[in-house]
Coordinates of N, CA and C in Angstrom, one line a residue:
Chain A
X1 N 5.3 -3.8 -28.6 CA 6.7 -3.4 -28.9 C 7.5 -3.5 -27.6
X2 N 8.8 -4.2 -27.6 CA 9.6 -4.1 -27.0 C 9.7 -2.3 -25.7
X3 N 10.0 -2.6 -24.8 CA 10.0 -1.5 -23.8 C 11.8 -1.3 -24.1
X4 N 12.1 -2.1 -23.6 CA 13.9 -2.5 -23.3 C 14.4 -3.3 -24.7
X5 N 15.4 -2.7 -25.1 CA 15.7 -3.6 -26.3 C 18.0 -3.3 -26.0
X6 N 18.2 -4.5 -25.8 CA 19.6 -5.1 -25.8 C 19.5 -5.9 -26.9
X7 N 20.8 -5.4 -27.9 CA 21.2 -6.1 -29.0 C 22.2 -7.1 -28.9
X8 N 23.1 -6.6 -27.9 CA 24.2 -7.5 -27.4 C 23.9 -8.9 -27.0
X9 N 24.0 -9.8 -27.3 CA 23.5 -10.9 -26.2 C 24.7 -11.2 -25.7
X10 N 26.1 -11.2 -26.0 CA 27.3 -11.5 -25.9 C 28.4 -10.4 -26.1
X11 N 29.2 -9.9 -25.0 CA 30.2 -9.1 -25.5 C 31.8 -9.8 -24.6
X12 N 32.7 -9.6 -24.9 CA 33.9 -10.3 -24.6 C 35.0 -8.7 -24.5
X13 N 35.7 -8.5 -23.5 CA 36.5 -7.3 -23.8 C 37.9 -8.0 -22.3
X14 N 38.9 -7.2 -22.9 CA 40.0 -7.6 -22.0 C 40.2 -7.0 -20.8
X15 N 40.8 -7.1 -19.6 CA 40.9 -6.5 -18.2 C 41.6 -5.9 -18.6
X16 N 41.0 -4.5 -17.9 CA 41.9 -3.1 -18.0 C 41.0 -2.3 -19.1
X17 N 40.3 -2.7 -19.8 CA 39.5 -2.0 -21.2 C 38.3 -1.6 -20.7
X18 N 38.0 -0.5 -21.5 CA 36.3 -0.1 -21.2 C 35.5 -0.5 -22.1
X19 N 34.2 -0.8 -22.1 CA 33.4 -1.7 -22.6 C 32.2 -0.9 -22.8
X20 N 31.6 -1.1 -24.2 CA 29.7 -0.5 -23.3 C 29.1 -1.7 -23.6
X21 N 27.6 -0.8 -22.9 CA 26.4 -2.4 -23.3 C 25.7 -1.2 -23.6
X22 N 25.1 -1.6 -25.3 CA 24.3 -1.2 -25.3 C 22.5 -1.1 -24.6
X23 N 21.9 0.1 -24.7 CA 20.5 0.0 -24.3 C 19.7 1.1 -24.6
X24 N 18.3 0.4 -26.0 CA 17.6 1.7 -25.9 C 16.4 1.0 -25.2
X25 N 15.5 2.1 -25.3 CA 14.3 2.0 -24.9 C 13.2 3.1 -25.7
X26 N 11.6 2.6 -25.1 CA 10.5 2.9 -25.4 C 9.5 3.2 -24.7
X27 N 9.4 4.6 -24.6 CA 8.1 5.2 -23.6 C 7.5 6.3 -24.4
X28 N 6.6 6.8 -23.7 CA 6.0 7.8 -24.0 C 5.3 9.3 -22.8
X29 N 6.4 8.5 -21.7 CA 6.1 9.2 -20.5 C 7.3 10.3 -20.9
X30 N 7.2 11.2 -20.0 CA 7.7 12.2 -20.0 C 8.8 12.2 -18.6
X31 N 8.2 11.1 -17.7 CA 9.3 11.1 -16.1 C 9.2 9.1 -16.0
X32 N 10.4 9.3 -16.0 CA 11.4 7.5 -16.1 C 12.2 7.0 -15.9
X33 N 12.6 6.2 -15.5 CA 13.9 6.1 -14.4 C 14.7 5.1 -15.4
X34 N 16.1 5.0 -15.5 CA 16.3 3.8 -16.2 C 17.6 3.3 -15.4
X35 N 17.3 2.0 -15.2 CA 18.3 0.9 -14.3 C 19.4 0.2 -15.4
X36 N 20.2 -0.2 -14.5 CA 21.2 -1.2 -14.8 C 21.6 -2.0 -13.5
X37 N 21.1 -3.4 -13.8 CA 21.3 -4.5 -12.7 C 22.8 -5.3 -13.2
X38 N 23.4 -5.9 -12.7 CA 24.3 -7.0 -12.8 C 23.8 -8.3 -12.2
X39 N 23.7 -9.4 -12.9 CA 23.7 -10.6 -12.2 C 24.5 -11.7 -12.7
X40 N 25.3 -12.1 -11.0 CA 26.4 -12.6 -11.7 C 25.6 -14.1 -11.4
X41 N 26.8 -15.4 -11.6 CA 26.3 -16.8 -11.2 C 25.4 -17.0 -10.4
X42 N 26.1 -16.1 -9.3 CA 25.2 -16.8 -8.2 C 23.6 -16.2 -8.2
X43 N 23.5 -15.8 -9.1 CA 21.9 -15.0 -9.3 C 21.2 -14.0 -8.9
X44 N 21.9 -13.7 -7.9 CA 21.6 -12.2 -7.6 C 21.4 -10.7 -8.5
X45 N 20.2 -10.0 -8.5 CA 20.9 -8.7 -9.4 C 21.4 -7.9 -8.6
X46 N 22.3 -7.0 -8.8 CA 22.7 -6.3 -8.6 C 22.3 -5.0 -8.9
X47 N 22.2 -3.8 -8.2 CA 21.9 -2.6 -8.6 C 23.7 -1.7 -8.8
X48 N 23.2 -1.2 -9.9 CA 24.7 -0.6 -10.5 C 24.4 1.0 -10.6
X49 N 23.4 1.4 -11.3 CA 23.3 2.8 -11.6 C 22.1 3.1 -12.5
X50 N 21.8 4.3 -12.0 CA 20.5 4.8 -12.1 C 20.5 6.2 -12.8
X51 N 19.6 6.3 -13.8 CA 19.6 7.7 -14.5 C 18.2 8.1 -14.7
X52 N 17.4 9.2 -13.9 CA 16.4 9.8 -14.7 C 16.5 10.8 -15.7
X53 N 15.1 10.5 -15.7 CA 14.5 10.9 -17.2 C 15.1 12.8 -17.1
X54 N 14.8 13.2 -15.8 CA 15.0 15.1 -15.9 C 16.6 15.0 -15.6
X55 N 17.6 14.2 -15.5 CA 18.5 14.4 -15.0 C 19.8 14.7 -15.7
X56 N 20.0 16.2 -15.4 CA 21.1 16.3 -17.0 C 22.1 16.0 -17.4
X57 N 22.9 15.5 -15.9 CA 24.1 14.9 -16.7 C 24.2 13.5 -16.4
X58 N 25.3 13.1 -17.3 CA 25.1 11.5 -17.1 C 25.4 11.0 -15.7
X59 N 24.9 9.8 -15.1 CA 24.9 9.5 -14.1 C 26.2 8.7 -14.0
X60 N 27.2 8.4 -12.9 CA 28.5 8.0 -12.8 C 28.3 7.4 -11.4
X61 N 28.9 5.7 -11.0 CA 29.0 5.4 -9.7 C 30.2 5.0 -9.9
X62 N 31.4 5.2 -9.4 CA 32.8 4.3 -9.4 C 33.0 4.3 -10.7
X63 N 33.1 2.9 -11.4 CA 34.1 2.9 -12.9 C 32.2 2.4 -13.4
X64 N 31.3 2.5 -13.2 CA 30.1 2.8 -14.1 C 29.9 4.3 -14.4
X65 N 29.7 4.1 -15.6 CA 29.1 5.3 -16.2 C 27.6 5.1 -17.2
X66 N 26.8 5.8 -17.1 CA 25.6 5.5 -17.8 C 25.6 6.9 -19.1
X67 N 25.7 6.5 -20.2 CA 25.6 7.5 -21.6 C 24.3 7.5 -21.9
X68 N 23.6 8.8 -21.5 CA 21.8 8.7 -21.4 C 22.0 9.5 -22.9
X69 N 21.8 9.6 -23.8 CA 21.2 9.9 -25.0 C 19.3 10.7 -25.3
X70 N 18.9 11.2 -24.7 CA 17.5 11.0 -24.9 C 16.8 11.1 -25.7
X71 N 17.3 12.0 -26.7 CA 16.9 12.3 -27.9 C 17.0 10.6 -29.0
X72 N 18.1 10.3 -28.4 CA 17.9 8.7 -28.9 C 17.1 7.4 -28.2
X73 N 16.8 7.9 -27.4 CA 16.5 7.2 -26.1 C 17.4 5.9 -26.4
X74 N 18.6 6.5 -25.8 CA 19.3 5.3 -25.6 C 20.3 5.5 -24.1
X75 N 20.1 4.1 -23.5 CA 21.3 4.6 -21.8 C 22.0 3.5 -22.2
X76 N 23.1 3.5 -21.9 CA 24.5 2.5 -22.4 C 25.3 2.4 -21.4
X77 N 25.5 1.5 -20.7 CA 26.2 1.5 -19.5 C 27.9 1.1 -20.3
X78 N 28.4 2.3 -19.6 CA 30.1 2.2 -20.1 C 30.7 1.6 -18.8
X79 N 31.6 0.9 -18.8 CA 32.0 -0.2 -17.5 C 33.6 0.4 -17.8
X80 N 34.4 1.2 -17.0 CA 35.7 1.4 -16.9 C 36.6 0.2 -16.6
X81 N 37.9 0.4 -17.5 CA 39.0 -0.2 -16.3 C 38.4 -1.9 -15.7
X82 N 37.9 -2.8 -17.0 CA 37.2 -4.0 -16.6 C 38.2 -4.7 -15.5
X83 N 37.3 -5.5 -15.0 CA 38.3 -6.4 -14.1 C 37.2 -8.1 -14.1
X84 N 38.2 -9.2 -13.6 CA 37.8 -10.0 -14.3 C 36.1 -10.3 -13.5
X85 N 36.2 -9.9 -12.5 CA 35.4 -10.0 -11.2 C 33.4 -9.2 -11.8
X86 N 34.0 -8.3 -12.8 CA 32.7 -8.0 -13.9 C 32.3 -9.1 -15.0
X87 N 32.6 -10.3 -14.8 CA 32.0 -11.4 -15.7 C 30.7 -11.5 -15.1
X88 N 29.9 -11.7 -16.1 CA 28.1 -11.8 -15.4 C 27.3 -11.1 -16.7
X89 N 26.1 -11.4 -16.5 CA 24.9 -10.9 -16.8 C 24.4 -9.6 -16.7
X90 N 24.2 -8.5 -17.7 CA 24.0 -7.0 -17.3 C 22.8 -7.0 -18.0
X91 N 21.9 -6.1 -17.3 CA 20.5 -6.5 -17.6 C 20.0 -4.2 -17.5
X92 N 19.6 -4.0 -18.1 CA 19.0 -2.6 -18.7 C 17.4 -2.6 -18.0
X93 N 17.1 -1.5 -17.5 CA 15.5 -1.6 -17.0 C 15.2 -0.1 -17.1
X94 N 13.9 -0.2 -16.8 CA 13.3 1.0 -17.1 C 11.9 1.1 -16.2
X95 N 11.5 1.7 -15.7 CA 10.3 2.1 -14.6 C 10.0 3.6 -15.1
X96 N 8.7 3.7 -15.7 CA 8.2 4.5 -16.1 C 7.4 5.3 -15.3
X97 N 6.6 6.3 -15.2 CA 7.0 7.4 -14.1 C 5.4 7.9 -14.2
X98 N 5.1 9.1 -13.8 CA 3.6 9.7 -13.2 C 2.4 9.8 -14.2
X99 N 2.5 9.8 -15.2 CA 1.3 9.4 -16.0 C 0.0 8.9 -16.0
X100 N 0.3 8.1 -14.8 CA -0.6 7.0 -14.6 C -0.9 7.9 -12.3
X101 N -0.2 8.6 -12.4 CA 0.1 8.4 -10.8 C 1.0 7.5 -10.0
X102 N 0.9 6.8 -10.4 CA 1.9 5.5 -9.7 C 2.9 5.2 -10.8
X103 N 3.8 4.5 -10.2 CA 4.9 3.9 -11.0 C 4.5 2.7 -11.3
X104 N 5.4 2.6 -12.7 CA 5.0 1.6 -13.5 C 5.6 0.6 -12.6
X105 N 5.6 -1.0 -13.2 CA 6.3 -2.0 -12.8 C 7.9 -1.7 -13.6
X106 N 9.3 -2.4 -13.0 CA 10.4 -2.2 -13.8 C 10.6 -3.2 -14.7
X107 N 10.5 -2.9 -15.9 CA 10.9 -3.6 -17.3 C 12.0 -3.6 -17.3
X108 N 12.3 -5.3 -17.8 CA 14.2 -5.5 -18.1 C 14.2 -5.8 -19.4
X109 N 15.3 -5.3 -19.9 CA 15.5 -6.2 -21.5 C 16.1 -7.8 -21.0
X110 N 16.2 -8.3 -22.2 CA 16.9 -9.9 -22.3 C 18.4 -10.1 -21.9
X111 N 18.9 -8.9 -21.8 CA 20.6 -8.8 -20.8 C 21.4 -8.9 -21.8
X112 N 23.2 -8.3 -21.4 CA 24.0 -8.9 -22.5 C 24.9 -9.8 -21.1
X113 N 25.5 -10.8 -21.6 CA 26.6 -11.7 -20.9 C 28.2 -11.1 -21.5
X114 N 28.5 -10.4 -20.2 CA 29.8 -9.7 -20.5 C 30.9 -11.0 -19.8
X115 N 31.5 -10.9 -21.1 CA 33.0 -11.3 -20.5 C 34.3 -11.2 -20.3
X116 N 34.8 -10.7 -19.7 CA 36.2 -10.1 -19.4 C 37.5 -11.2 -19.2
X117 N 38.4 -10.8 -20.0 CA 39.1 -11.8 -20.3 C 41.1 -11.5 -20.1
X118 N 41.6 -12.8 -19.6 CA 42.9 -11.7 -18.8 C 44.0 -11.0 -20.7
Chain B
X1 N 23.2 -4.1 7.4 CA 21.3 -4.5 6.8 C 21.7 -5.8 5.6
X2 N 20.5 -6.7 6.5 CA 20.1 -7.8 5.8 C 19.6 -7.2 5.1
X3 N 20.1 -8.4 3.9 CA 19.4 -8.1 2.5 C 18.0 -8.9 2.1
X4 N 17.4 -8.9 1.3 CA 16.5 -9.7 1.0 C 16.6 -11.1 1.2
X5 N 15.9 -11.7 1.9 CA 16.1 -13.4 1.9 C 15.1 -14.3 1.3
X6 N 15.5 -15.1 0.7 CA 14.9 -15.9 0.1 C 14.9 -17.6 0.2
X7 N 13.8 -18.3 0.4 CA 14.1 -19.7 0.3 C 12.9 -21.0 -0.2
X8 N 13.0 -21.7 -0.7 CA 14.6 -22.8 -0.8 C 15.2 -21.9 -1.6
X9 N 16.5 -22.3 -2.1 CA 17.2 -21.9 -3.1 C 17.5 -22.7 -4.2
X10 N 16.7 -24.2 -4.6 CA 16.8 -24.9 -5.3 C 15.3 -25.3 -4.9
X11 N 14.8 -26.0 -6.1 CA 13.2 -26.8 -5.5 C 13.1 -28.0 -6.9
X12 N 13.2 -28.9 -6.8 CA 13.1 -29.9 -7.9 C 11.6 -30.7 -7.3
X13 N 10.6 -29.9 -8.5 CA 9.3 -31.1 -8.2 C 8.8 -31.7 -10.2
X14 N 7.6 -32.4 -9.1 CA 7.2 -33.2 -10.8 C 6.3 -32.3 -11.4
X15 N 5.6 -32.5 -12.6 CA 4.5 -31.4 -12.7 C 3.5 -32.1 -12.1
X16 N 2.1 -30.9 -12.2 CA 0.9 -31.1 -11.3 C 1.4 -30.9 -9.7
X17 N 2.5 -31.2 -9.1 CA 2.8 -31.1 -8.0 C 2.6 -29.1 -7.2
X18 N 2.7 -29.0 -6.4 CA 2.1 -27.8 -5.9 C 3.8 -27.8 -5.3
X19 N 4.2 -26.1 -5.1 CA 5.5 -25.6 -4.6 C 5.0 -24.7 -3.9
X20 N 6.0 -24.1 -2.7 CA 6.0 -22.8 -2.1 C 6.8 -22.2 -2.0
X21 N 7.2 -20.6 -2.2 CA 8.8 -19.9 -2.1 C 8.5 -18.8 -0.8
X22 N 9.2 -18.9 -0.7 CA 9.5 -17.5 0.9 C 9.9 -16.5 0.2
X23 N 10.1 -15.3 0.7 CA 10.4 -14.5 0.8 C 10.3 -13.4 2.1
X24 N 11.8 -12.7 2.1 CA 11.4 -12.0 3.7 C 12.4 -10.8 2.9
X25 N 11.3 -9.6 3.3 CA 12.1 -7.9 2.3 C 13.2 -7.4 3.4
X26 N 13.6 -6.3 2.5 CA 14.7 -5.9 3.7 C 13.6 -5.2 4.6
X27 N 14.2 -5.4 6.3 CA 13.4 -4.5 7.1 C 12.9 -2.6 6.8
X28 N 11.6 -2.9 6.9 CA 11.0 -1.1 6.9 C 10.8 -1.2 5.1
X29 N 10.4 -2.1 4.0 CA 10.7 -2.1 2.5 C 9.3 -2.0 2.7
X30 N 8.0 -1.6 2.0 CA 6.9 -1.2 2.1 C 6.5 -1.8 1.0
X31 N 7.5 -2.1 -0.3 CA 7.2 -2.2 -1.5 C 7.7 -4.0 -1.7
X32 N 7.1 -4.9 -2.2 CA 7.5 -6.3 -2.1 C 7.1 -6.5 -3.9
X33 N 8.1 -7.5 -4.5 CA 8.0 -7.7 -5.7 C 8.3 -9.3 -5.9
X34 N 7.8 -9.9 -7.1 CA 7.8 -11.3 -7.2 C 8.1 -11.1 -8.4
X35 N 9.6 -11.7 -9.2 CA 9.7 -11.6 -10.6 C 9.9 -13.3 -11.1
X36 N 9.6 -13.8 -12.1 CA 10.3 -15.2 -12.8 C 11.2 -14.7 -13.9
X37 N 12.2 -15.4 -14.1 CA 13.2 -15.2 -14.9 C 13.4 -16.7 -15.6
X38 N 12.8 -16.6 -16.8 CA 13.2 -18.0 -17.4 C 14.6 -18.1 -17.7
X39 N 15.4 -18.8 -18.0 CA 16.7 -19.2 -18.5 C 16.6 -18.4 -20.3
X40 N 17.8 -17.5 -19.9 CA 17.6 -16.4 -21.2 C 17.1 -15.2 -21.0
X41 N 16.4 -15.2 -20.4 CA 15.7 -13.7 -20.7 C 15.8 -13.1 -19.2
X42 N 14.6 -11.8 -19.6 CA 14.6 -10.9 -18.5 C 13.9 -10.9 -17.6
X43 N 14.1 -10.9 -16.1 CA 12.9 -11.1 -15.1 C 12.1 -10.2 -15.8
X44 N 10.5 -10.9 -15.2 CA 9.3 -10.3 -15.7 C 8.3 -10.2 -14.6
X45 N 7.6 -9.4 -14.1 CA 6.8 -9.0 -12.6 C 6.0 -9.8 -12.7
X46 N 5.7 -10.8 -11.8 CA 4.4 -11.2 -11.7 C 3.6 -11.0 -10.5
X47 N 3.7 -10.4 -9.5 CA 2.6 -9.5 -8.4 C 4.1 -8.4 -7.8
X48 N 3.2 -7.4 -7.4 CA 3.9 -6.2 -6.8 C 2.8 -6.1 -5.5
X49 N 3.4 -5.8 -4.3 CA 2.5 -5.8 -3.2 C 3.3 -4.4 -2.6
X50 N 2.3 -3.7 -2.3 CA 2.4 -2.2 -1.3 C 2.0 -2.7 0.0
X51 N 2.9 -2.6 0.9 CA 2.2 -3.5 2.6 C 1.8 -4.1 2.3
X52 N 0.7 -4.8 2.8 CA 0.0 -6.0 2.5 C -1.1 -5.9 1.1
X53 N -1.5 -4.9 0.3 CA -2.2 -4.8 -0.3 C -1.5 -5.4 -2.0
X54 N -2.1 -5.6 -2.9 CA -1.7 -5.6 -4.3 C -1.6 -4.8 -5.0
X55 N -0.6 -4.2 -5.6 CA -0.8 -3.1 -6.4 C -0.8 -3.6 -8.1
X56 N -0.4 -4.9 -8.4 CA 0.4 -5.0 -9.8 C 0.0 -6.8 -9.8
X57 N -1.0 -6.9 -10.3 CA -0.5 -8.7 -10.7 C -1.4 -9.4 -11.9
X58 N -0.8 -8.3 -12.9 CA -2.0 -8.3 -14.4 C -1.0 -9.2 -14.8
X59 N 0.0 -9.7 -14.6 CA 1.1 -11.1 -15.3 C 1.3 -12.0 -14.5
X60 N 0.2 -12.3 -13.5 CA 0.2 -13.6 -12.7 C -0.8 -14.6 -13.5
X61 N -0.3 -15.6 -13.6 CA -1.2 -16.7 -14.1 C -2.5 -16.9 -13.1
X62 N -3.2 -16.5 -12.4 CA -4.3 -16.2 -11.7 C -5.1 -17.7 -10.9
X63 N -4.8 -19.0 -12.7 CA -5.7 -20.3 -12.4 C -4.4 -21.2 -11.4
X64 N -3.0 -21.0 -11.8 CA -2.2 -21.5 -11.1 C -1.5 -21.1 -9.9
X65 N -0.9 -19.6 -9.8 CA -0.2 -18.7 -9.0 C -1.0 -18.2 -8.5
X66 N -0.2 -18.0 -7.1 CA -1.1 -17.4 -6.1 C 0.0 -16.6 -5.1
X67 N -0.5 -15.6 -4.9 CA 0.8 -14.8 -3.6 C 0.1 -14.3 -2.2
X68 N 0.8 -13.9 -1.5 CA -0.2 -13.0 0.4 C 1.9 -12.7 0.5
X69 N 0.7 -11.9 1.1 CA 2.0 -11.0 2.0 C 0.9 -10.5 3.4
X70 N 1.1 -11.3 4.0 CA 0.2 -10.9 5.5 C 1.4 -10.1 6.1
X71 N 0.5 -9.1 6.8 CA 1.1 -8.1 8.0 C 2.0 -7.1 7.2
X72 N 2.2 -7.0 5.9 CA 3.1 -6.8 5.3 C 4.6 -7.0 5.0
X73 N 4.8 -8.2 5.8 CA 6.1 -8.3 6.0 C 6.6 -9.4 4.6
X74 N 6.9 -10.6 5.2 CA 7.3 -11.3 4.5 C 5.7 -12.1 3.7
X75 N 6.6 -12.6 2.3 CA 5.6 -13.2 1.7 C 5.6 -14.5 1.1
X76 N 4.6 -15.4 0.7 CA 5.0 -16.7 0.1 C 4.4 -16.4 -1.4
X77 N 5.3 -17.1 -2.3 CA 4.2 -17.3 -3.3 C 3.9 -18.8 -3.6
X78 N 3.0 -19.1 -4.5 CA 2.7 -20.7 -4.4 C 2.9 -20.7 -6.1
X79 N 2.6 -22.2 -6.3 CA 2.3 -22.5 -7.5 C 1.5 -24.0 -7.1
X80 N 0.3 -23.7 -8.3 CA -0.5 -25.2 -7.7 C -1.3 -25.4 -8.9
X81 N -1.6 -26.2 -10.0 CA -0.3 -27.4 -9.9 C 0.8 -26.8 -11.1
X82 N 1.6 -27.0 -10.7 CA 3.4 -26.6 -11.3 C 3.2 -27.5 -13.3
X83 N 3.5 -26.6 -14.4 CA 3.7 -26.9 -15.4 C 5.2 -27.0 -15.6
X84 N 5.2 -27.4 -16.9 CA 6.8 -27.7 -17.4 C 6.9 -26.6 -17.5
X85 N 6.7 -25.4 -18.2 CA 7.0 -24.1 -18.7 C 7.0 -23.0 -17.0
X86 N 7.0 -23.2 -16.2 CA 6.9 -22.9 -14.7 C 8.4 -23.4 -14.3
X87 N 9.4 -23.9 -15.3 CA 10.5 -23.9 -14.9 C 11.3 -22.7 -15.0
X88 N 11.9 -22.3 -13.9 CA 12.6 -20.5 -13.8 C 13.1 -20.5 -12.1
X89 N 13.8 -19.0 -12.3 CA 14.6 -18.7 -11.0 C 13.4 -17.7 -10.8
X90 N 12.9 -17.7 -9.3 CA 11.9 -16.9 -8.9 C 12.7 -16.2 -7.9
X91 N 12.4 -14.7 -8.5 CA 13.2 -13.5 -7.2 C 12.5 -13.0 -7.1
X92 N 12.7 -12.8 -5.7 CA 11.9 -11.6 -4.5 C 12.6 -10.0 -5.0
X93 N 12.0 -9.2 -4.5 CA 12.6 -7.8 -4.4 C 12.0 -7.2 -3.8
X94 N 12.3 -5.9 -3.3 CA 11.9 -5.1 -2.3 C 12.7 -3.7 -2.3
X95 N 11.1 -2.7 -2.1 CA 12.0 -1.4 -2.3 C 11.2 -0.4 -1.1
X96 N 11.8 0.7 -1.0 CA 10.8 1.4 0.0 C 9.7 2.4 0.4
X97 N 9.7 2.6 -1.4 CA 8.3 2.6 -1.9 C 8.7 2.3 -3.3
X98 N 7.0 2.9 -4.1 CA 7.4 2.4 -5.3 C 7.1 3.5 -6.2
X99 N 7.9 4.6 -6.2 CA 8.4 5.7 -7.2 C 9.2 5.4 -8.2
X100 N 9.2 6.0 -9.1 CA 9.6 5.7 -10.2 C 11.4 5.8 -10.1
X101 N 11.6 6.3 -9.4 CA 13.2 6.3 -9.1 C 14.0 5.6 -8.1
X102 N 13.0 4.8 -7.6 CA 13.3 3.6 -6.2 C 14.2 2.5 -6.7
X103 N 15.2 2.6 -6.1 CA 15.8 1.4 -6.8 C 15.5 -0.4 -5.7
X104 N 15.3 -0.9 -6.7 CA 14.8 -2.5 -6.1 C 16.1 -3.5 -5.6
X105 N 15.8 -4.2 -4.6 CA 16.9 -4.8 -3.9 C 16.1 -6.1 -4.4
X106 N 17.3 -7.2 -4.8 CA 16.9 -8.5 -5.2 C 17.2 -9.3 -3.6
X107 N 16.8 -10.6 -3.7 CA 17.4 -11.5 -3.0 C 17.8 -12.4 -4.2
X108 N 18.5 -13.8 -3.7 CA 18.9 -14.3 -4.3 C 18.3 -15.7 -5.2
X109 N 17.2 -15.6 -5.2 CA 16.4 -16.4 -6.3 C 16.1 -17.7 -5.8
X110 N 15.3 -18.3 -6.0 CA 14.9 -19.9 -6.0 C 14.6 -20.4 -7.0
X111 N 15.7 -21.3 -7.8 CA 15.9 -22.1 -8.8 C 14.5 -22.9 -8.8
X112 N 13.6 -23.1 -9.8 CA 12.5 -24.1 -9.8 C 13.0 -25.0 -11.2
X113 N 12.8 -25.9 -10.6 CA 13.0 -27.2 -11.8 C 11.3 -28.0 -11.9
X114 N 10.7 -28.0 -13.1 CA 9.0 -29.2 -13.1 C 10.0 -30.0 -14.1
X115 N 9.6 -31.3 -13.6 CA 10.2 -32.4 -14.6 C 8.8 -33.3 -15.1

């Protein structure tokens, strides 16, 4: 089964609009971190924002926001106030937590390609 | 602070041909990561190194791929001999340990082309 599951493979939204990408996931741990990378052309990921698993409110950096759901296990990165400079690759991860003692490796879903448009 | 470095940043070989990628972590990163990223999808881990030790490399192709991270610093990985399907952007990463809340620093990938 899928760990990371992005339905989006494609979303298009205008500068100035807020956008989400969706993202659920699948564990069975109880402590889990879940990522959101950006990677734009030039290939790089980017680290955007970070939500654990005990953490009660949603996590916020700048115009990211992450909508953790748990009970749905779903984290949805909401992108404020787009600008065109957010064109790229958004990619959903997850690192599963002490069950094992060690941390997992970080699982990415298949990404959605955001486009921002004037 | 340097970021993760990576090189070549392009590599065009034939197949059967043998390749090597660099990688150098950010300084003091304890935790060193090797992902492939085919065209489409999502990086996928193929060795995780704690200092110089292995912690993670149950998705390394074992008869072809090969990785070291001496001293713990920087690391190579190889490929020997290179298939068609071994075409992907290979990124390094690095974090400062590896808790489940560590967030991973990329470098910026080495394009591989097998023709």
């Amino acid at each position: 089964a899928q760990k990371i599951t992005q339905t989006q493979p494609g979303m298009f939204v205008q500068e100035k609009e807020a956008v989400t990408l969706d993202c659920t996931y699948d564990t069975s741990d109880q402590s889990y971190g879940l990522f959101w990378y950006k990677q734009p052309s030039s290939g790089e990921m980017i680290f955007l924002i970070y939500q654990g698993s005990y953490d009660e409110q949603n996590a916020t950096e700048g115009r990211y926001s992450l909508n953790f759901q748990k009970a749905r296990k779903s984290a949805n990165l909401v992108i404020s106030a787009s600008q065109l400079g957010d064109s790229a690759m958004y990619f959903c991860a997850m690192r599963e937590g002490e069950s094992t003692g060690t941390a997992s490796k970080l699982t990415f879903g298949t990404g959605t390609r955001l486009q921002v448009t004037l | 602070e340097a970021g993760v470095a990576q090189s070549p940043r392009y590599k065009i070989i034939e197949k059967r041909q043998s390749v090597a990628f660099w990688c150098n972590p950010i300084s003091g990163h304890a935790t060193l990561y090797w992902y492939q990223q085919i065209l489409g999808q999502g990086p996928k881990l193929l060795i995780q190194f704690q200092n110089n030790g292995v912690v993670d490399d149950s998705q390394l192709p074992k008869d072809r791929f090969s990785a070291e991270r001496l001293k713990g610093v920087d690391s190579t990985l190889k490929i020997q001999p290179a298939k068609l399907e071994d075409s992907a952007v290979y990124l390094c990463a690095s974090s400062s340990d590896s808790t489940f809340n560590e967030k991973l620093f990329f470098g910026s990938g080495t394009q591989l082309s097998v023709l």
